[in-house]
Coordinates of C-alpha atoms in Angstrom, one line a residue:
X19 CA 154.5 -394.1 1.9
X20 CA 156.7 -394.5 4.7
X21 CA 157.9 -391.2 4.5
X22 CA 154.7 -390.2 5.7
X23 CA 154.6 -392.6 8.8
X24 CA 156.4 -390.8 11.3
X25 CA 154.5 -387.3 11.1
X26 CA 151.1 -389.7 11.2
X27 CA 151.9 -391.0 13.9
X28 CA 153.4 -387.6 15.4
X29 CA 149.7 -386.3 14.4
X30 CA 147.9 -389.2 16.2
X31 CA 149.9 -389.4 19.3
X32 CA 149.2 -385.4 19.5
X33 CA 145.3 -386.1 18.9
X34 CA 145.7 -388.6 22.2
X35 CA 147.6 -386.0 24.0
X36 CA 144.7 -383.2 23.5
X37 CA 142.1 -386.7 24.8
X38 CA 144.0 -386.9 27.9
X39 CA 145.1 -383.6 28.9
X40 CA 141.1 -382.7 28.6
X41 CA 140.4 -385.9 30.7
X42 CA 141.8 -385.5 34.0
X43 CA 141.0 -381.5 34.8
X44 CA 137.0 -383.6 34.7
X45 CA 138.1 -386.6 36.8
X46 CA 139.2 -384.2 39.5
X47 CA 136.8 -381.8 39.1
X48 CA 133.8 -385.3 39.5
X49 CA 135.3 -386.2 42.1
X50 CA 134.8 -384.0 44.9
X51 CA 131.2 -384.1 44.1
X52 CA 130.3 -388.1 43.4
X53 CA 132.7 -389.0 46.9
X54 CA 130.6 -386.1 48.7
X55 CA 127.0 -387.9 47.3
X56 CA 128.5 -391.6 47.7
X57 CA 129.1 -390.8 51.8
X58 CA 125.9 -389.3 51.8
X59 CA 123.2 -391.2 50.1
X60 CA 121.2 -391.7 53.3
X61 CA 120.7 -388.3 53.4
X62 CA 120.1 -386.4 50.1
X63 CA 118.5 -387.1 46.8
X64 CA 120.0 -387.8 43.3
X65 CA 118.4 -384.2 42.3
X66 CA 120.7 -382.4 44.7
X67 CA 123.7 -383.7 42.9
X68 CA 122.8 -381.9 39.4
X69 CA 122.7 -378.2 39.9
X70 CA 126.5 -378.2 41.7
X71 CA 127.6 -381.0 38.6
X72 CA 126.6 -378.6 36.2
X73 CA 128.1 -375.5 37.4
X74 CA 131.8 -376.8 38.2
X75 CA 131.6 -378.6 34.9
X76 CA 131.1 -375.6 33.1
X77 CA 133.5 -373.6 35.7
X78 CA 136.2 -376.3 35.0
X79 CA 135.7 -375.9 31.1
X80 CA 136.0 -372.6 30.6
X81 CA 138.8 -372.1 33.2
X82 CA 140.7 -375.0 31.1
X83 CA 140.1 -372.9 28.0
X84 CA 141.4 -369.8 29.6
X85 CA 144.4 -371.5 30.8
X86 CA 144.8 -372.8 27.2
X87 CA 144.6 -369.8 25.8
X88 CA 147.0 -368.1 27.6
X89 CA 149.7 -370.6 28.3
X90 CA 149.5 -372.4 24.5
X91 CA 150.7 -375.6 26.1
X92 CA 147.3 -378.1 26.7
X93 CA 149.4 -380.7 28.6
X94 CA 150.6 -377.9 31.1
X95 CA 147.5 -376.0 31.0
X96 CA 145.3 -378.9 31.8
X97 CA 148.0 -379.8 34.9
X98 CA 147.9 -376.9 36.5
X99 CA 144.1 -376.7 36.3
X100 CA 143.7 -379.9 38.0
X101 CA 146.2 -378.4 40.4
X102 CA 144.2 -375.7 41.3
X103 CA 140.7 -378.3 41.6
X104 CA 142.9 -380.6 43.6
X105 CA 143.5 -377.7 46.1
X106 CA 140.1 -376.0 45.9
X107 CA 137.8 -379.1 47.3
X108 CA 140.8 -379.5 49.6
X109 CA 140.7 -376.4 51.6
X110 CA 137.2 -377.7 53.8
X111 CA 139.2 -381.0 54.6
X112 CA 142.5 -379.3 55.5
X113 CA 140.3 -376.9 58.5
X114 CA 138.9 -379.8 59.6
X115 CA 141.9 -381.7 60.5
X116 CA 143.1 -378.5 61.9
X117 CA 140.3 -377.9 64.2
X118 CA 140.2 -381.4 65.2
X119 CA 143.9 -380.8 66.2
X120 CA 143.0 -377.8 67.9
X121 CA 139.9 -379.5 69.6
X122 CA 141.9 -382.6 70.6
X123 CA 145.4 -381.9 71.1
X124 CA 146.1 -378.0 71.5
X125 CA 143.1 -377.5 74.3
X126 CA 145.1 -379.7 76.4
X127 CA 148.2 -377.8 76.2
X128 CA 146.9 -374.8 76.4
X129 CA 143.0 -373.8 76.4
X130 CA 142.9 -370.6 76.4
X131 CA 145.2 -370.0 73.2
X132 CA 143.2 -372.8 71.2
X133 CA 140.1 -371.1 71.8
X134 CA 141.2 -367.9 70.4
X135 CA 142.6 -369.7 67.0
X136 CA 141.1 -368.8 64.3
X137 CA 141.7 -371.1 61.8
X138 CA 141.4 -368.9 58.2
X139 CA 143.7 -366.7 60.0
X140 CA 146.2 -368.2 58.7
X141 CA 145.1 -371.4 56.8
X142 CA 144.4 -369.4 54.3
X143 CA 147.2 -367.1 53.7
X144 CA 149.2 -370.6 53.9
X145 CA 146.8 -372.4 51.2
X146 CA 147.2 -369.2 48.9
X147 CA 151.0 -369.6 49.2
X148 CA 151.1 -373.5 48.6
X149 CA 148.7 -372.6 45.4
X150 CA 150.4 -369.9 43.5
X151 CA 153.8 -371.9 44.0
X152 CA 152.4 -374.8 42.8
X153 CA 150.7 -372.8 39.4
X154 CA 154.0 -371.0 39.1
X155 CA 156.3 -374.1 39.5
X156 CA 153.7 -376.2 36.8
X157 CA 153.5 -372.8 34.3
X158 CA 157.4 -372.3 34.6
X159 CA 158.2 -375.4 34.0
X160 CA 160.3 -376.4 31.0
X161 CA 160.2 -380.1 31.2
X162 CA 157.7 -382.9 28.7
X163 CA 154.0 -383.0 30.7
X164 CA 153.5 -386.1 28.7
X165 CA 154.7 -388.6 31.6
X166 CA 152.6 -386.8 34.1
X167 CA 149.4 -386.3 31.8
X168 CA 149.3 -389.9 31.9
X169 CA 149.8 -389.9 35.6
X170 CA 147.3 -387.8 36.4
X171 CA 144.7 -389.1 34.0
X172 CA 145.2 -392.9 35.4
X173 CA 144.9 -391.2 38.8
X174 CA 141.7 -389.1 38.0
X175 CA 140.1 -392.1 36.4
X176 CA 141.0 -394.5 39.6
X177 CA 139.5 -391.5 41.7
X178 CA 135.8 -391.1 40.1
X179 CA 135.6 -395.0 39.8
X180 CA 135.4 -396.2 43.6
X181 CA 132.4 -393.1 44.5
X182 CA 130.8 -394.3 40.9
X183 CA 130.7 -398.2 42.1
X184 CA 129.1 -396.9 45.2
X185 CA 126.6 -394.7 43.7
X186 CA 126.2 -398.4 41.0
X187 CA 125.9 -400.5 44.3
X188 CA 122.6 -397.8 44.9
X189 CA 121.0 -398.6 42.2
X190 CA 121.3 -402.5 43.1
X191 CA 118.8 -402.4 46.0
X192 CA 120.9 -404.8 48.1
X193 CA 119.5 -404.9 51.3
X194 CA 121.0 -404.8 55.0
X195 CA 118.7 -405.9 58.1
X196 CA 119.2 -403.5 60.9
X197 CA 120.4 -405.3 64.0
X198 CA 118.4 -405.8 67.1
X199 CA 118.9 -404.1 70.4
X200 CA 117.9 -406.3 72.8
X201 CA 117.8 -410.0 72.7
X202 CA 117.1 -412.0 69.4
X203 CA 114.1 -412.4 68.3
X204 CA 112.0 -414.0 65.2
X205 CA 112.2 -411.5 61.6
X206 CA 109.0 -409.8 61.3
X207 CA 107.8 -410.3 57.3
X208 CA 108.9 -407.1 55.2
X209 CA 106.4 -404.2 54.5
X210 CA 106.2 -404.3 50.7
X211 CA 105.0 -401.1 48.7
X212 CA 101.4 -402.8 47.8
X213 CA 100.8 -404.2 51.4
X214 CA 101.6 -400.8 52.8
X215 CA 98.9 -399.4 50.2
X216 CA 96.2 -401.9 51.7
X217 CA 94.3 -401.0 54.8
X218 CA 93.8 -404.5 56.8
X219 CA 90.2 -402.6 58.1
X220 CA 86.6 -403.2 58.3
X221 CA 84.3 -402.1 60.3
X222 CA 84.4 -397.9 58.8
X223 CA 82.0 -397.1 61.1
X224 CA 82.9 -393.8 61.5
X225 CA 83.6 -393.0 57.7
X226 CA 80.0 -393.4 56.1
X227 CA 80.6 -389.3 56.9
X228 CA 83.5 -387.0 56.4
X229 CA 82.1 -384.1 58.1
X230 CA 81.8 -386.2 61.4
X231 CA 85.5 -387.2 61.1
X232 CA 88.4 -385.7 63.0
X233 CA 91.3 -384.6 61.4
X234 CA 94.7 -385.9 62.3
X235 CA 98.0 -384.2 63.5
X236 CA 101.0 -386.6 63.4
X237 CA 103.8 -384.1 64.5
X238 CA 107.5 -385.7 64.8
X239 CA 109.5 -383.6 66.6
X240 CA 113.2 -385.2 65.8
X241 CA 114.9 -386.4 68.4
X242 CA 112.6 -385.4 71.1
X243 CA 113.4 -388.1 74.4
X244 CA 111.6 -388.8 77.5
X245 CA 111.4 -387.5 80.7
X246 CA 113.3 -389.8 82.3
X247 CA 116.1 -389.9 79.9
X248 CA 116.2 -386.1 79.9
X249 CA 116.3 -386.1 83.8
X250 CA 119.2 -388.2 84.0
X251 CA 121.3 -387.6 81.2
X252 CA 120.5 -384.1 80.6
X253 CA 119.7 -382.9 84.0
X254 CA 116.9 -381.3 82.5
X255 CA 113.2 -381.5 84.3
X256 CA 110.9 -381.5 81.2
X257 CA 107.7 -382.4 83.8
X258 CA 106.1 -378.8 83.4
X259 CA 105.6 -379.3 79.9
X260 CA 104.2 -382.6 79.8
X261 CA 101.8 -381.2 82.5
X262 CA 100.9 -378.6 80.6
X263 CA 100.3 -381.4 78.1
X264 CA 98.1 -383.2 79.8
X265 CA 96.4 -380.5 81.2
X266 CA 94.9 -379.9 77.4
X267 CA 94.1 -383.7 77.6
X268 CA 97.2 -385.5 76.2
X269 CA 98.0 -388.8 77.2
X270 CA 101.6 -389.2 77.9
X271 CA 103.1 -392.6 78.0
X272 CA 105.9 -392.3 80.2
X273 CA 107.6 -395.8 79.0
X274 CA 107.4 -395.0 75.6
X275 CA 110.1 -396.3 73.3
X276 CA 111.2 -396.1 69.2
X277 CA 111.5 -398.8 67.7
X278 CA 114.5 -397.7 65.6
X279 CA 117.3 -395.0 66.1
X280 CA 117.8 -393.5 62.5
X281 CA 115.0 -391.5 61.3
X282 CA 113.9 -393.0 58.0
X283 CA 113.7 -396.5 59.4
X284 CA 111.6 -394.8 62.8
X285 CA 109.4 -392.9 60.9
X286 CA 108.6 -395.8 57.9
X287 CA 107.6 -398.1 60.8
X288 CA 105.4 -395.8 62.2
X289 CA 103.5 -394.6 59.1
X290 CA 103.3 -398.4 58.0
X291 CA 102.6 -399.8 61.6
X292 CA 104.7 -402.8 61.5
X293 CA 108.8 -403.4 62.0
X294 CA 111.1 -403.0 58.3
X295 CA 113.4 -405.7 58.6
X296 CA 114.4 -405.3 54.8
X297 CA 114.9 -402.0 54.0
X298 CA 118.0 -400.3 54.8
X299 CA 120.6 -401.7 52.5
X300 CA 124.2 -401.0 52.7
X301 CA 126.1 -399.5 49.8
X302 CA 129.3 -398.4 50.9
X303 CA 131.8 -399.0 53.7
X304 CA 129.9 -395.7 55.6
X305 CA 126.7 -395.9 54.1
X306 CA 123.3 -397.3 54.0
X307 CA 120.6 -396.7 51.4
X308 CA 117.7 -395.9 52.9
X309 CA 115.7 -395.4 49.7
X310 CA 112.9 -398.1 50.1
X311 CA 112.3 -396.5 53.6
X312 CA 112.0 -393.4 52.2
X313 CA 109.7 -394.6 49.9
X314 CA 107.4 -396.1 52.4
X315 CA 107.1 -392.8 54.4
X316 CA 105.9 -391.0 51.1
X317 CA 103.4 -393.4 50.1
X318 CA 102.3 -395.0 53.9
X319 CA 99.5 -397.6 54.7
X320 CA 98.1 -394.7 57.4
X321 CA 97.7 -392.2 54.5
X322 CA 96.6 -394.4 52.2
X323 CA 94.3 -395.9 54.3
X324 CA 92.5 -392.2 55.5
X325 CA 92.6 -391.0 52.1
X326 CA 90.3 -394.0 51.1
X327 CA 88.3 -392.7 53.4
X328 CA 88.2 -389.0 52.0
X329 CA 91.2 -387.6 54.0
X330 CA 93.4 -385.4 52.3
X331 CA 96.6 -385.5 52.9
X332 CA 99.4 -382.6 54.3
X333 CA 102.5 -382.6 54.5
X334 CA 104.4 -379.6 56.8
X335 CA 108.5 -380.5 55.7
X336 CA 111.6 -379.2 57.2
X337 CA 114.2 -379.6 55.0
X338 CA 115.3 -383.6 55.3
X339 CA 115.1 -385.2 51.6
X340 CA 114.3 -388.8 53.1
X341 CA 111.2 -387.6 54.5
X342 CA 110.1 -386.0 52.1
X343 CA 106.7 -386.6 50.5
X344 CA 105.8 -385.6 47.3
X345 CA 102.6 -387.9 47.2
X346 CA 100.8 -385.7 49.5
X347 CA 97.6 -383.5 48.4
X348 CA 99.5 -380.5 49.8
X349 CA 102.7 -379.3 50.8
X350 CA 103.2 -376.6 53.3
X351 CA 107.1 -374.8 53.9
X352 CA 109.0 -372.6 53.5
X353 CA 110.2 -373.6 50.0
X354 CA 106.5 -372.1 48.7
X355 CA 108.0 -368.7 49.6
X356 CA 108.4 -366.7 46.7
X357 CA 112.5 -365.5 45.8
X358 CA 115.6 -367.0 44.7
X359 CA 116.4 -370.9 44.4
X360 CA 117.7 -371.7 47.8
X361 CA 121.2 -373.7 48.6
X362 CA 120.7 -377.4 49.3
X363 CA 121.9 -379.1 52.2
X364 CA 124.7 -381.1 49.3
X365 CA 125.3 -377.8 47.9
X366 CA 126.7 -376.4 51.5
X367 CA 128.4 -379.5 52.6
X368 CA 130.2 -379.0 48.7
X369 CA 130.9 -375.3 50.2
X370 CA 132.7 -376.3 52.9
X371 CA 135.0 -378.5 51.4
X372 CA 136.4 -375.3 49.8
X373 CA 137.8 -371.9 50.3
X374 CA 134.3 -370.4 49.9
X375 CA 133.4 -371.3 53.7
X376 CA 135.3 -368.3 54.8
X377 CA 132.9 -365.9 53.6
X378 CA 130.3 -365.1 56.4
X379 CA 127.0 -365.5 54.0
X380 CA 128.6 -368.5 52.1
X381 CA 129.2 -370.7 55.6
X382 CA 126.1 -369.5 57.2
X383 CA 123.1 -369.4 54.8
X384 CA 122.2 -373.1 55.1
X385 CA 121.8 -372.4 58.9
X386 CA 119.6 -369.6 58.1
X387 CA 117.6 -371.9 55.8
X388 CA 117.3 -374.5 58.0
X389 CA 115.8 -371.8 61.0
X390 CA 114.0 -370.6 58.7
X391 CA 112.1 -374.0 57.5
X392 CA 111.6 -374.9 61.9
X393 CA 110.0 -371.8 62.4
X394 CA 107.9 -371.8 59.1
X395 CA 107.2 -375.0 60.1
X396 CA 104.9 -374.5 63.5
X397 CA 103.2 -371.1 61.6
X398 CA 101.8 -373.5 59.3
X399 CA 100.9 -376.0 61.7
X400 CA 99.0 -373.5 63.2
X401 CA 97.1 -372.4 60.2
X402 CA 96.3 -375.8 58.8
X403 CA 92.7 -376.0 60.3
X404 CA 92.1 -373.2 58.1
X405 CA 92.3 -375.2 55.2
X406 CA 88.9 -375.8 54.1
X407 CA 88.9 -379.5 53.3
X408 CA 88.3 -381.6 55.8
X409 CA 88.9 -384.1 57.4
X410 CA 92.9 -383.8 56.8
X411 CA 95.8 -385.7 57.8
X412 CA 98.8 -383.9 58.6
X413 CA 102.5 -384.9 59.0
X414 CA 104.7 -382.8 60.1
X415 CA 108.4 -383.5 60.4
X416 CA 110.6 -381.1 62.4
X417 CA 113.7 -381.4 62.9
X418 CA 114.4 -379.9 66.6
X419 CA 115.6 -380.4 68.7
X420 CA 117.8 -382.0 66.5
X421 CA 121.1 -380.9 65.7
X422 CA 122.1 -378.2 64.1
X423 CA 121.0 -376.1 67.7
X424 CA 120.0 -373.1 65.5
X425 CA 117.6 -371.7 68.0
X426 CA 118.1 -370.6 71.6
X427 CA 115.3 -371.0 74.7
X428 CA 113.6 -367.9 73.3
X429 CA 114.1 -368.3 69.4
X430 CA 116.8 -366.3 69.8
X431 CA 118.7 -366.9 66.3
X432 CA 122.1 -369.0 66.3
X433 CA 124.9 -370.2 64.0
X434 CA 127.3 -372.7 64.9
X435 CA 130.9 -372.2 64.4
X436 CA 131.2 -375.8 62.2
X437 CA 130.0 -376.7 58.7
X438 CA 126.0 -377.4 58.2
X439 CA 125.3 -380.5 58.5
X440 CA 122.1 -383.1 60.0
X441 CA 124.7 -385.5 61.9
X442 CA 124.0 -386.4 65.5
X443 CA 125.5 -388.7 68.0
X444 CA 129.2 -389.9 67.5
X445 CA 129.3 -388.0 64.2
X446 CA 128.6 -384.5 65.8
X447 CA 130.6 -385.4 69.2
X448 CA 134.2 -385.7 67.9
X449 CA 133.8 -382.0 67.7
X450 CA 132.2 -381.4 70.9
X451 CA 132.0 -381.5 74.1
X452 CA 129.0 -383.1 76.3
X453 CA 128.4 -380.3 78.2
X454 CA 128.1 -378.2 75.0
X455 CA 125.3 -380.9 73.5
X456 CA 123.7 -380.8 76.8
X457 CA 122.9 -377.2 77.1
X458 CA 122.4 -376.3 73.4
X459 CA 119.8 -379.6 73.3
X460 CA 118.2 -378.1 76.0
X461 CA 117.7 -374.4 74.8
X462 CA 116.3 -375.8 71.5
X463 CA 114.1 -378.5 73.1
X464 CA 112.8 -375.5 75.6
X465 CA 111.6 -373.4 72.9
X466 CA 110.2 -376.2 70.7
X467 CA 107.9 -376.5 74.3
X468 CA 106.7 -373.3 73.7
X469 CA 106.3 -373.5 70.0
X470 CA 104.0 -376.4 69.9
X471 CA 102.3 -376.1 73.0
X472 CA 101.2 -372.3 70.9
X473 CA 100.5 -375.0 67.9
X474 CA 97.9 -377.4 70.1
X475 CA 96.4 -374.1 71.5
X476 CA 96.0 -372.7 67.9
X477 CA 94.6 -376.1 66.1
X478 CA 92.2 -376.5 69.2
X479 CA 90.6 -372.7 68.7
X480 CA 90.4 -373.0 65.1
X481 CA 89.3 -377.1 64.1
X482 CA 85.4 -377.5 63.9
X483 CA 85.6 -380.7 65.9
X484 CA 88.5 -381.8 68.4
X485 CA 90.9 -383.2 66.3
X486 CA 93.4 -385.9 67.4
X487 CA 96.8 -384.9 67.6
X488 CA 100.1 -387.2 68.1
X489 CA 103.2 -385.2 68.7
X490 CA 106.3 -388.2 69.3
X491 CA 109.9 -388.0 68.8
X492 CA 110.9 -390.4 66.3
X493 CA 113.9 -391.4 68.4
X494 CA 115.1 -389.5 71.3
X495 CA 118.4 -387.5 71.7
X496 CA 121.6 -389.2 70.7
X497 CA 124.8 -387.6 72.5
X498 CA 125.4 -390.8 73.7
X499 CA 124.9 -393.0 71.0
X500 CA 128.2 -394.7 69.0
X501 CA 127.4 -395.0 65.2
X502 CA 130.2 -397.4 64.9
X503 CA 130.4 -399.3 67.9
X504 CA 126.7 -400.4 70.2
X505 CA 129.2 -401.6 72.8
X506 CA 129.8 -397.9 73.6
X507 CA 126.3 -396.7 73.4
X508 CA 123.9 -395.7 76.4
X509 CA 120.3 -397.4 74.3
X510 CA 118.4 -395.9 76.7
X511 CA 118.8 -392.8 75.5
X512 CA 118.0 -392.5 71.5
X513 CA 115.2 -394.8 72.3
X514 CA 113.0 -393.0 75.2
X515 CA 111.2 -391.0 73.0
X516 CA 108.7 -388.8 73.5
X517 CA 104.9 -389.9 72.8
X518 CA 102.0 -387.5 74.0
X519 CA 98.3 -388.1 72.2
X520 CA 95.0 -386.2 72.3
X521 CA 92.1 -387.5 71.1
X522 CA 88.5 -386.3 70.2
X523 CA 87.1 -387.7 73.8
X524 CA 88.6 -384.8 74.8
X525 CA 90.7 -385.8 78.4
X526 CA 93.4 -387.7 79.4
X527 CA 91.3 -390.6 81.2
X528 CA 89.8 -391.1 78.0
X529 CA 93.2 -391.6 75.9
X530 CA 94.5 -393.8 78.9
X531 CA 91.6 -396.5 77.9
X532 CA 93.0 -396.6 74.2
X533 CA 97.0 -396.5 74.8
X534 CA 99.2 -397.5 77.3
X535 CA 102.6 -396.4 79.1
X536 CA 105.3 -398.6 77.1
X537 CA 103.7 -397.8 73.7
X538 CA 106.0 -398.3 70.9
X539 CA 105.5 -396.4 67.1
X540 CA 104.3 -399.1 65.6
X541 CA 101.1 -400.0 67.3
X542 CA 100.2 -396.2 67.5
X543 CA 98.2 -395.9 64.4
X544 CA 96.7 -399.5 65.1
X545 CA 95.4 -398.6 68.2
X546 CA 93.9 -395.4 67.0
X547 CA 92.3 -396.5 63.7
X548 CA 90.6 -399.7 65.6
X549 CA 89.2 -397.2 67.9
X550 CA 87.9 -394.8 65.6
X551 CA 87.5 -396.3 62.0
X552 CA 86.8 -400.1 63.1
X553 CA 89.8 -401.1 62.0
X554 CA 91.2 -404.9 62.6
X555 CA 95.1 -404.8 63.6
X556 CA 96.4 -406.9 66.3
X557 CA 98.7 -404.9 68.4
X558 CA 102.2 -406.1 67.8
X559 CA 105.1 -406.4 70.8
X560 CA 106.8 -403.6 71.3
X561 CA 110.7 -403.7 70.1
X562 CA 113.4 -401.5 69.5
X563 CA 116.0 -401.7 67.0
X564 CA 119.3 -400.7 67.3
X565 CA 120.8 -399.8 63.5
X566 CA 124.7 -398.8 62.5
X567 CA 125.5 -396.4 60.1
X568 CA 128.8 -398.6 59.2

């Protein structure tokens, strides 16, 4: 029996050999994607993740069967496949260390030649060189893969663990409070998903009939800051607009403030009238989970409330997965256009990380998608009073002026020479300069003036009764804000927002007896639904909450 040991054993060690040289062509080919979702979580959905998981599963299967086919060696064949993932998802980070070289070192020296460098001019013929030597040198090679099979299968595995204990951490729920701004003060209790459900009202005075009700535009335009921020940080007047404003009977409180600087946590507050000290929960060393916020915008005590009162509820998206809510009666964007399946905002930000970003449509489409969703956005807020149910609630989200600046002063189209992406402050200055931000932010914030003053115009001519319509930025602009660090943060300028209400008494006088010049998000919604549906809240002090990203 012994005879037949050693060939056994020769059969079982080759059976291992085949487990492992199969094993670390997927660990490298996971990677990119689950380290790309881990550093992202605040700002796409799990969904995103699976069409771009199945496709470079199955690319990196059939490429390794190829490659065994051909070469007859599985060890070598399954090397120099992870070779060639290793160096595909590394192209994106190699051109952005070289354009933050170029941005940070070479325009010193000499700025003229570092604006004329284009970077795939020869990045790329340099990455093809260092990949076909590579795949030569591995295919060539003579030498046992076993040692370095093992290698790269411990190192594979070590890889996908630390973004899968991340995306495990998710799933936790452990929860972060956001820190305060300003001085210390005493927690406010935590919005849970049944209190937010609950309208605290009584009264209903004006809800014994729906045709006498008005409907209700809340329109967040992201990012949007006051007057006074954008006269002295921008050098931007912004006065003839809010004139115009008021001239169609807005009130405009020129104190305003947000009560947080990241969206989710802004816009959950508002829609739930009260401050979420619970619900941002850190899950990685630069990330928060901002899930349960996102949850509370979907399913919000101010829709819940209306909608017990026969409101239906709209929703007008532009493309930002946290907001997103799939509760509402109807959804309204430009994803109910008929054609293809369109990239995701996780599928481009995979793109870039790879050689594919050099091809014009590749790098650019998710800046056409995301002009395309703005401006889809304000045709459908003008064509919502056509619905015929009434009364409605609207939400709109849009995100401008916001970065990415897709859009100039006229809605002339634009596409920024930089990878897609939804970051702002610190995150989107260590690639540009101030006076860049300044004049692109203004361009796009001048023609979302024109856009939704058109909007107010159009939703006046064609609503049965006068509705009332909010239109507030969430936060307001954030050049100047340090993700990392408040200490280098100007706070007065992601929290002047913009706030500007109409309501059905038709002026500005009127409006002026209802809200007040340092109104805050969260007693917005009070205010107006004790006025109009005799409603009990107590109006709650207005604070601001300032909120890291690490």
């Amino acid at each position: 029996m012994r005879a037949h040991d050693p060939p056994e054993q020769a059969k079982a060690a080759a059976q291992d050999s085949r487990w492992t040289a199969r094993l670390h062509p997927l660990c490298f080919a996971l990677f990119p994607l689950l380290s790309l979702y881990a550093v992202n979580l605040d700002q796409v959905v799990w969904t995103d993740l699976l069409r771009p998981l199945a496709l470079v599963l199955t690319a990196t299967l059939l490429l390794g069967l190829a490659l065994s086919r051909i070469v007859r060696d599985r060890q070598k064949a399954a090397a120099a496949l992870t070779i060639l993932l290793f160096l595909f998802f590394s192209y994106g980070y190699l051109s952005t260390w070289q354009s933050f070289i170029q941005t940070n070192i070479l325009i010193y020296l000499s700025p003229a030649a570092a604006g004329q460098i284009n970077p795939n001019a020869y990045l790329l013929p340099l990455w093809c060189f260092f990949l076909m030597a590579a795949l030569v040198a591995c295919l060539r090679s003579r030498r046992n893969f076993a040692f370095l099979t093992m290698l790269l299968t411990v190192s594979g595995a070590a890889l996908v663990i630390g973004p899968s204990v991340t995306i495990a951490r998710n799933a936790s729920r452990i929860v972060q409070r956001p820190r305060r701004a300003a001085a210390p003060a005493a927690p406010m209790p935590p919005v849970s998903d049944a209190a937010a459900a609950a309208p605290a009202a009584s009264g209903d005075a004006l809800s014994k009939n729906t045709n006498n009700l008005p409907d209700i535009y809340f329109i967040v335009l992201d990012g949007y800051g006051r007057q006074d921020t954008l006269k002295r940080i921008y050098g931007y007047d912004n006065e003839p607009f809010l004139r115009e404003m008021e001239k169609r009977g807005f009130f405009v409180a020129r104190k305003a403030r947000a009560n947080y600087v990241q969206t989710v946590l802004a816009l959950a507050a508002a829609l739930n009238m009260d401050y979420l000290d619970t619900v941002a929960r850190r899950v990685g060393p630069e990330s928060f989970d901002l899930s349960p916020a996102s949850r509370l915008i979907d399913k919000n005590a101010v829709a819940a409330f209306l909608k017990a009162r026969g409101y239906r509820y709209v929703s007008l998206p532009t493309g930002y997965p946290l907001t997103a809510t799939p509760s509402a009666d109807l959804t309204l964007g430009h994803r109910d256009q008929p054609g293809p399946p369109r990239m995701t905002q996780f599928e481009g930000l995979l793109l870039d990380t790879t050689p594919l970003t050099v091809f014009p449509r590749a790098g650019r489409s998710l800046y056409d998608q995301h002009r395309e969703s703005l401006l889809s956005a304000f045709d459908h807020l003008s064509d919502v009073p056509r619905l015929a149910s009434s009364p409605k609630f609207v939400f709109a989200h849009i995100l401008m002026p916001h970065p990415p600046f897709v859009l100039g002063p006229g809605g002339q189209p634009r596409t920024p020479e930089r990878p897609f992406g939804l970051v702002d402050g610190s995150g989107y200055m260590w690639r540009a300069t101030p006076e860049e931000y300044r004049q692109l932010y203004v361009d796009q914030l001048q023609y979302a003036n024109r856009r939704i003053l058109t909007a107010i115009d159009d939703i006046h001519a064609r609503s049965r009764r006068r509705p009332i319509i909010i239109v507030q930025g969430d936060h307001g602009p954030r050049m100047l804000l340090d993700w990392k660090d408040i200490r280098k943060t100007d706070l007065s300028e992601p929290f002047g927002n913009l706030s500007a209400t109409a309501l059905p008494d038709g002026d500005t006088a009127a409006a002026s007896q209802v809200l007040y010049d340092e109104i805050s998000p969260v007693n917005l919604f009070r205010l107006l639904l004790n006025r109009y549906f005799g409603a009990q809240y107590e109006r709650l002090p207005d604070r601001s909450y300032y909120s890291p990203l690490a």
